[in-house]
Structure formats: C-alpha cells, structure tokens
Short mmCIF file of C-alpha atoms in Angstrom, two decimals:
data_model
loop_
_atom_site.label_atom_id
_atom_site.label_comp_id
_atom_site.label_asym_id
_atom_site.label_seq_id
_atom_site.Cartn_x
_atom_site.Cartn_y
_atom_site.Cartn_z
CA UNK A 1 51.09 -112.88 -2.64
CA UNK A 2 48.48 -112.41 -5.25
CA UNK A 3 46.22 -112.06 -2.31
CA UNK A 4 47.60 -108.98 -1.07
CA UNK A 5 48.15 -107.49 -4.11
CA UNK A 6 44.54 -107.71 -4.55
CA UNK A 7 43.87 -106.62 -1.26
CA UNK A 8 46.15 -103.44 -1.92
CA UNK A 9 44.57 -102.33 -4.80
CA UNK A 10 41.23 -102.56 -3.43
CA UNK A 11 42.07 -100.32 -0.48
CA UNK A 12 44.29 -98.28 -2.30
CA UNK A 13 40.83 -97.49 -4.91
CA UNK A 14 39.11 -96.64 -1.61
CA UNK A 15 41.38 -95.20 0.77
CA UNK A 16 43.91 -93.23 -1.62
CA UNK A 17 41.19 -92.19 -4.67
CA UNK A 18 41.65 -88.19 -3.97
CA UNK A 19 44.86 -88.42 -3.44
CA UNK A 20 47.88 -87.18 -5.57
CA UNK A 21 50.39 -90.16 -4.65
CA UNK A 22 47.38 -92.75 -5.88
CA UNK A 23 48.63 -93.06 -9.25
CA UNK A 24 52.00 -93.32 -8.31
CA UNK A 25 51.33 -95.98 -6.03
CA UNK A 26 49.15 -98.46 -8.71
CA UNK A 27 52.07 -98.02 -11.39
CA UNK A 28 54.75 -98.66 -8.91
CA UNK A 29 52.29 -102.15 -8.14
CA UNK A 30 51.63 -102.81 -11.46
CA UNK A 31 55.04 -102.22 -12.82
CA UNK A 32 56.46 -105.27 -9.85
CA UNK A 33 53.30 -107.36 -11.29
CA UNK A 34 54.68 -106.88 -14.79
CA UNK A 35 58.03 -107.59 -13.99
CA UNK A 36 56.83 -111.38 -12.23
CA UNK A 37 54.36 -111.81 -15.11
CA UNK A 38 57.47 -111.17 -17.64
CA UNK A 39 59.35 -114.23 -15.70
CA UNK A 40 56.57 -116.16 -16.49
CA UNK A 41 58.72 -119.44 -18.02
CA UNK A 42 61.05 -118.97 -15.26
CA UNK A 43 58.32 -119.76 -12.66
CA UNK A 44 57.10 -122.88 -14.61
CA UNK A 45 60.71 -124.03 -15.75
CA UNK A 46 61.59 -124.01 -11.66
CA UNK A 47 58.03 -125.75 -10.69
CA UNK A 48 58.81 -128.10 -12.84
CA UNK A 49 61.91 -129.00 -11.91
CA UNK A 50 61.15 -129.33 -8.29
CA UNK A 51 58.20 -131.66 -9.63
CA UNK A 52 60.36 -134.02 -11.22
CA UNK A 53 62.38 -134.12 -8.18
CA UNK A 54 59.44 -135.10 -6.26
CA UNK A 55 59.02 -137.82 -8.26
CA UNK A 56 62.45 -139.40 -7.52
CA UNK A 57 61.46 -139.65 -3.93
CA UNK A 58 58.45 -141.92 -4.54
CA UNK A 59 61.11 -145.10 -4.66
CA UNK A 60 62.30 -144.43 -1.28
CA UNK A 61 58.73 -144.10 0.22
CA UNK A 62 57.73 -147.01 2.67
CA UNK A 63 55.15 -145.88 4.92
CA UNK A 64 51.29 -144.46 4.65
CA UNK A 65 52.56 -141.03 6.57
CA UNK A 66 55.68 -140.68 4.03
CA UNK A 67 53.30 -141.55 0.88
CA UNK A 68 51.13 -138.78 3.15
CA UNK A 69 53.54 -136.25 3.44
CA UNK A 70 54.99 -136.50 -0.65
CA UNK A 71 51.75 -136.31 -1.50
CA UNK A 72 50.81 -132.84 -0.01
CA UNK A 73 54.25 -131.51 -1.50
CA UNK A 74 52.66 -132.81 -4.62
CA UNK A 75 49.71 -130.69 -4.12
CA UNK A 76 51.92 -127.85 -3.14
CA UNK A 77 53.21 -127.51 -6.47
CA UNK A 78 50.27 -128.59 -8.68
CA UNK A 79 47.43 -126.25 -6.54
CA UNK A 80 48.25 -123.64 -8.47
CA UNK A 81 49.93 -124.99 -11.79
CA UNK A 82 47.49 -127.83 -12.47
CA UNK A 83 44.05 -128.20 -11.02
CA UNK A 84 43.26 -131.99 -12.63
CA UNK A 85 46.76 -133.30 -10.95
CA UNK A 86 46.37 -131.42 -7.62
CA UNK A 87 42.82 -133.09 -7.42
CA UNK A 88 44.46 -136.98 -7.74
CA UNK A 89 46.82 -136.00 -4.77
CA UNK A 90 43.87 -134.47 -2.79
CA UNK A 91 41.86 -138.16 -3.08
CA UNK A 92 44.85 -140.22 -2.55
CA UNK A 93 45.50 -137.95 1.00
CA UNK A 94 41.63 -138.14 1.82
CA UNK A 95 41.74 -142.01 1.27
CA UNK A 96 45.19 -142.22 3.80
CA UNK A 97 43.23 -139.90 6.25
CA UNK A 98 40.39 -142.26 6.25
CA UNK A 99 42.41 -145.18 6.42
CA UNK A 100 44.31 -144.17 9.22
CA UNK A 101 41.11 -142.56 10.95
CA UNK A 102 42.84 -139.19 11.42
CA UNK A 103 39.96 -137.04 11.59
CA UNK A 104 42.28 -133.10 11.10
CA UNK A 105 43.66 -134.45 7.92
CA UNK A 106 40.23 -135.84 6.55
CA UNK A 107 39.09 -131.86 7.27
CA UNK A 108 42.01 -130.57 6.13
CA UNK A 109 42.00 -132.38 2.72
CA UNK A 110 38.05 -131.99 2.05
CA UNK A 111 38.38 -127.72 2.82
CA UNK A 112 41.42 -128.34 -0.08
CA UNK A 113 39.39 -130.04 -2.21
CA UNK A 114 36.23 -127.44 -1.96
CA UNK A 115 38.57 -125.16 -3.13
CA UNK A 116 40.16 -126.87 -5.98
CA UNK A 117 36.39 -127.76 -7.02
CA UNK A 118 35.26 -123.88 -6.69
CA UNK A 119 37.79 -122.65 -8.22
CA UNK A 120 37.20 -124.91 -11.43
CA UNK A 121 33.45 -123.55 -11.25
CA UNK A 122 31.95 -126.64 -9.34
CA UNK A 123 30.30 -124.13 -6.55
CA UNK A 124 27.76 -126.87 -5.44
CA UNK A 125 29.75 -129.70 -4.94
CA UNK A 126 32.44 -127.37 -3.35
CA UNK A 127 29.97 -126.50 -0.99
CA UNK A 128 28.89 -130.40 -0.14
CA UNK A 129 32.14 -130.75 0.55
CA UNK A 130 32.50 -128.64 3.51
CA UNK A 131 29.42 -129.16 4.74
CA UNK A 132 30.90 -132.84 5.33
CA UNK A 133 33.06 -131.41 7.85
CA UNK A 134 32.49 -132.29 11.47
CA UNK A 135 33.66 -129.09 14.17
CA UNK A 136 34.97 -131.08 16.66
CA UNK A 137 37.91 -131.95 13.38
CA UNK A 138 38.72 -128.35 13.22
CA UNK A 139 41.72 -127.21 14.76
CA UNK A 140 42.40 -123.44 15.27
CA UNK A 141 44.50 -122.98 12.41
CA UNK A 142 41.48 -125.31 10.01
CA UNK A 143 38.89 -123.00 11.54
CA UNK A 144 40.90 -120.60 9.87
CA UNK A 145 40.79 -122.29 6.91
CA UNK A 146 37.32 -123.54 6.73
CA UNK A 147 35.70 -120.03 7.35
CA UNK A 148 38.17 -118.65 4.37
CA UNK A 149 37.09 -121.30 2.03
CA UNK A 150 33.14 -120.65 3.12
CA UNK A 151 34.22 -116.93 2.19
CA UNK A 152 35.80 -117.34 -0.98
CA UNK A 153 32.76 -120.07 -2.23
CA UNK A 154 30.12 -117.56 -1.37
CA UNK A 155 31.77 -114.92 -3.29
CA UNK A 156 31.48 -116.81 -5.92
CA UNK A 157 27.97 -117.66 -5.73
CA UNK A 158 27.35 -114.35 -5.57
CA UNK A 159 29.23 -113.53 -8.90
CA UNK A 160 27.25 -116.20 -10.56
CA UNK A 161 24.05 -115.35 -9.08
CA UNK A 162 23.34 -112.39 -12.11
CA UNK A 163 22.10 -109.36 -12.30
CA UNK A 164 18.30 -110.33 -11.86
CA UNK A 165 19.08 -111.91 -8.94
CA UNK A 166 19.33 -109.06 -6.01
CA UNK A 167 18.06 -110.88 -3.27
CA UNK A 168 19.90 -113.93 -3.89
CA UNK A 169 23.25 -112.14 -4.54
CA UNK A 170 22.52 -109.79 -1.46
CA UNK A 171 22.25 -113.24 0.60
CA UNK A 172 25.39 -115.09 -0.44
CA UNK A 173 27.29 -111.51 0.09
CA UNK A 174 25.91 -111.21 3.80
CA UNK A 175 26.86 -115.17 4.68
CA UNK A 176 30.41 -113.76 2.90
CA UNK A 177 30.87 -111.04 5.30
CA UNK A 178 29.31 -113.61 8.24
CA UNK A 179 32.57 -115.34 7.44
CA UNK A 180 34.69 -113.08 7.30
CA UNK A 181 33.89 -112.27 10.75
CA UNK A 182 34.43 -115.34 11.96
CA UNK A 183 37.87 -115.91 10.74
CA UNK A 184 38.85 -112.72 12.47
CA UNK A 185 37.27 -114.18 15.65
CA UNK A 186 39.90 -116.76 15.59
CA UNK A 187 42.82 -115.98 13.49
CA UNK A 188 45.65 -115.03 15.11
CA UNK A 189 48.75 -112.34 13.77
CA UNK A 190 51.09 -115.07 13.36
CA UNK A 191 48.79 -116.59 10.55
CA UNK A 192 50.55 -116.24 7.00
CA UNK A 193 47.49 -115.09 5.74
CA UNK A 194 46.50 -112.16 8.90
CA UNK A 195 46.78 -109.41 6.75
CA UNK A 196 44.86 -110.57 3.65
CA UNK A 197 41.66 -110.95 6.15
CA UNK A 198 42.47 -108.15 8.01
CA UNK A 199 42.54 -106.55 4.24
CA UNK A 200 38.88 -107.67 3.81
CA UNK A 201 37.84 -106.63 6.64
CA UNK A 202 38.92 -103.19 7.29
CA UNK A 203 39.43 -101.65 3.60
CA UNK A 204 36.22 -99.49 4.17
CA UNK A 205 36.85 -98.27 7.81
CA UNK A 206 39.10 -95.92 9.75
CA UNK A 207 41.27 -99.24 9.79
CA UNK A 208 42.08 -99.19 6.07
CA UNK A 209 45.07 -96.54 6.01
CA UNK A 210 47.22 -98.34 8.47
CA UNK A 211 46.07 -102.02 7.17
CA UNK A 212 47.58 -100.19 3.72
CA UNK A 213 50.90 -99.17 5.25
CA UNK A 214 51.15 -102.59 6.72
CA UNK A 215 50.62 -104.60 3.27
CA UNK A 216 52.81 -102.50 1.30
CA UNK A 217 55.06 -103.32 3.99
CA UNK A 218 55.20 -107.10 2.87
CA UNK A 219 54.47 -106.66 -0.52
CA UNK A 220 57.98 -104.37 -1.14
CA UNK A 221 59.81 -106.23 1.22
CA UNK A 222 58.74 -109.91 0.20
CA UNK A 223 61.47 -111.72 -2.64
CA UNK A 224 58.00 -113.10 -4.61
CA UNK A 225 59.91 -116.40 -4.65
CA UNK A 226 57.63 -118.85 -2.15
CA UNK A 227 54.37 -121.43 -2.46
CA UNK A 228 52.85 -118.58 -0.62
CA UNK A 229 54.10 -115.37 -2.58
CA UNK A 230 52.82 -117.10 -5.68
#
C-alpha cells in the first residue's frame, strides 16, 4: 500500500496542482498515513506474534518443499521488518531451488534478493544478481517482477549518480522508463501490483485523472491490514 500512496501523491502534485479540492485531498491522505503511523507498535506487536508462530511449525517440517514453503512465509514477514533475517531465508530458498534444480524458484529468489540488497544500498551487487537470471526461468508473473526490480534498481542509481553527473543520471532514468515499459507489455489487470505501474506510467498523460480515481479507489476502500497493504 505504501506504493500507491506514493503513486497518489505524485499524480495528485501533477494532475490536481490548480485545483481547489488538492489540499483537501493530501490532508485527507496524510491524515489515514498518520493514523497507521500512530499504530506503529500495533503493527510490530502482531508481526511478531505471527513470527513466533512460524517458528513452532519448524518441528513439524519433514520435507525440502515444506522447509521451502516456511521459509518464504519467513521472508514474508521479515522483508519489510528486518532486512539481515529476510536475507538468511532468501539463501536458504536459493540453496533448496538449486538443490532441487527448479529453475522459477532460483529466479524468483535471486529478483528477491536484488531487492533486499538495493534496498540496503548494495546497487552493484543487486544488479549482478539479476543479471544471473536466465529468460527462459521467467514466468509471466517473474517477468513482472524482474522488469519492476530492474526499475526500482535504476532509480536508484540514478539518485546516487549526483548532481555532476547529467549524462549518467539521464541514462539510468531512460533504462528506468525502458522498464517500465516493459512491465506494462506484460502485466496483466489481475496483478496486485497493476495500478502502481499503471501509476508510473500514466501520471503525466491524459491517463493520469482516471488512473487517480482508480487508486483512491483502493486506497479508501483497502482495511491497511495485509503483507501487501504494508
């Protein structure tokens, strides 16, 4: 969910500028942001709890594919809470994937680990991750995923490019939007994540105002209480 608020904001600031309601609309957003940001040890008291719980269920696993399956609800709930522990689960599931010569998990679980590593600030060795990644191992819905990681890792080379560096930041932002493009080549409206893309991609067009209606849509009717909302 943090996705579309950011998404919102950014087309609100270029759709809605001039207009009177565009005020109204960034403290009514802000005011539901407070509100989550206020519940704060709530979120972390629950996390926890289902963490612990996780735990219990190691004793009763007997199989690669169960230790397989625990360990991505591991990374579920650490992904976002703790980067160091989410890492651990993402190397024991790339170990099982190799082990069991399952080519879609090895992609999915190197694309998860290029984004734990970029989002810790490890941009190059993000990047060497993904380029590990064979095609013919990416399903539809990894496509999906691979593209979005490409587009989130050259973001952020291009926010630690600096200021001297035009061309070079001018570069990473075109392969960004190159992307972007191609994960609206294949995404489909059933994806969890269609409108966050769809965000991106049409927040300075003619496309923006009803891409606006829709993710205000989701963001006032959504509970805020999933993996995903969080």
């Amino acid at each position: 969910m943090r996705y579309l608020f950011v998404i919102l904001f950014g087309t609100l600031s270029i759709s809605l500028f001039a207009s009177p309601s565009y005020n109204e609309e960034i403290e009514r957003l802000l005011s539901k942001l407070d509100s989550l940001i206020m519940q704060k040890d709530y979120f972390t008291a629950t996390k926890e709890a289902k963490i612990r719980e996780l735990y219990k269920k190691r004793q009763h696993v007997r199989t690669r594919e169960e230790s397989y399956w625990l360990n991505k609800m591991f990374y579920d709930e650490y992904y976002v809470y703790n980067s160091d522990s989410a890492l651990a689960y993402v190397e024991r599931n790339l170990a099982i994937a190799y082990e069991l010569n399952n080519k879609e998990w090895r992609a999915e679980w190197k694309i998860k680990k290029s984004f734990l590593l970029s989002a810790t600030g490890m941009l190059t060795e993000a990047l060497k991750e993904l380029k590990n990644i064979s095609k013919e191992e990416l399903t539809a819905e990894l496509q999906v995923e691979y593209y979005g990681q490409m587009m989130y890792l050259y973001s952020h080379f291009g926010q630690y490019s600096g200021d001297d560096n035009v061309n070079l930041r001018e570069g990473y932002y075109q392969k960004e939007l190159l992307y972007r493009d191609s994960i609206y080549e294949v995404i489909t409206p059933e994806d969890p994540y269609f409108l966050w893309y769809k965000g991106w991609r049409f927040r300075e067009t003619n496309g923006a105002k009803e891409t606006i209606e829709q993710l205000k849509a989701v963001v006032d009717q959504s509970p805020l209480e999933t993996r995903r909302d969080a």
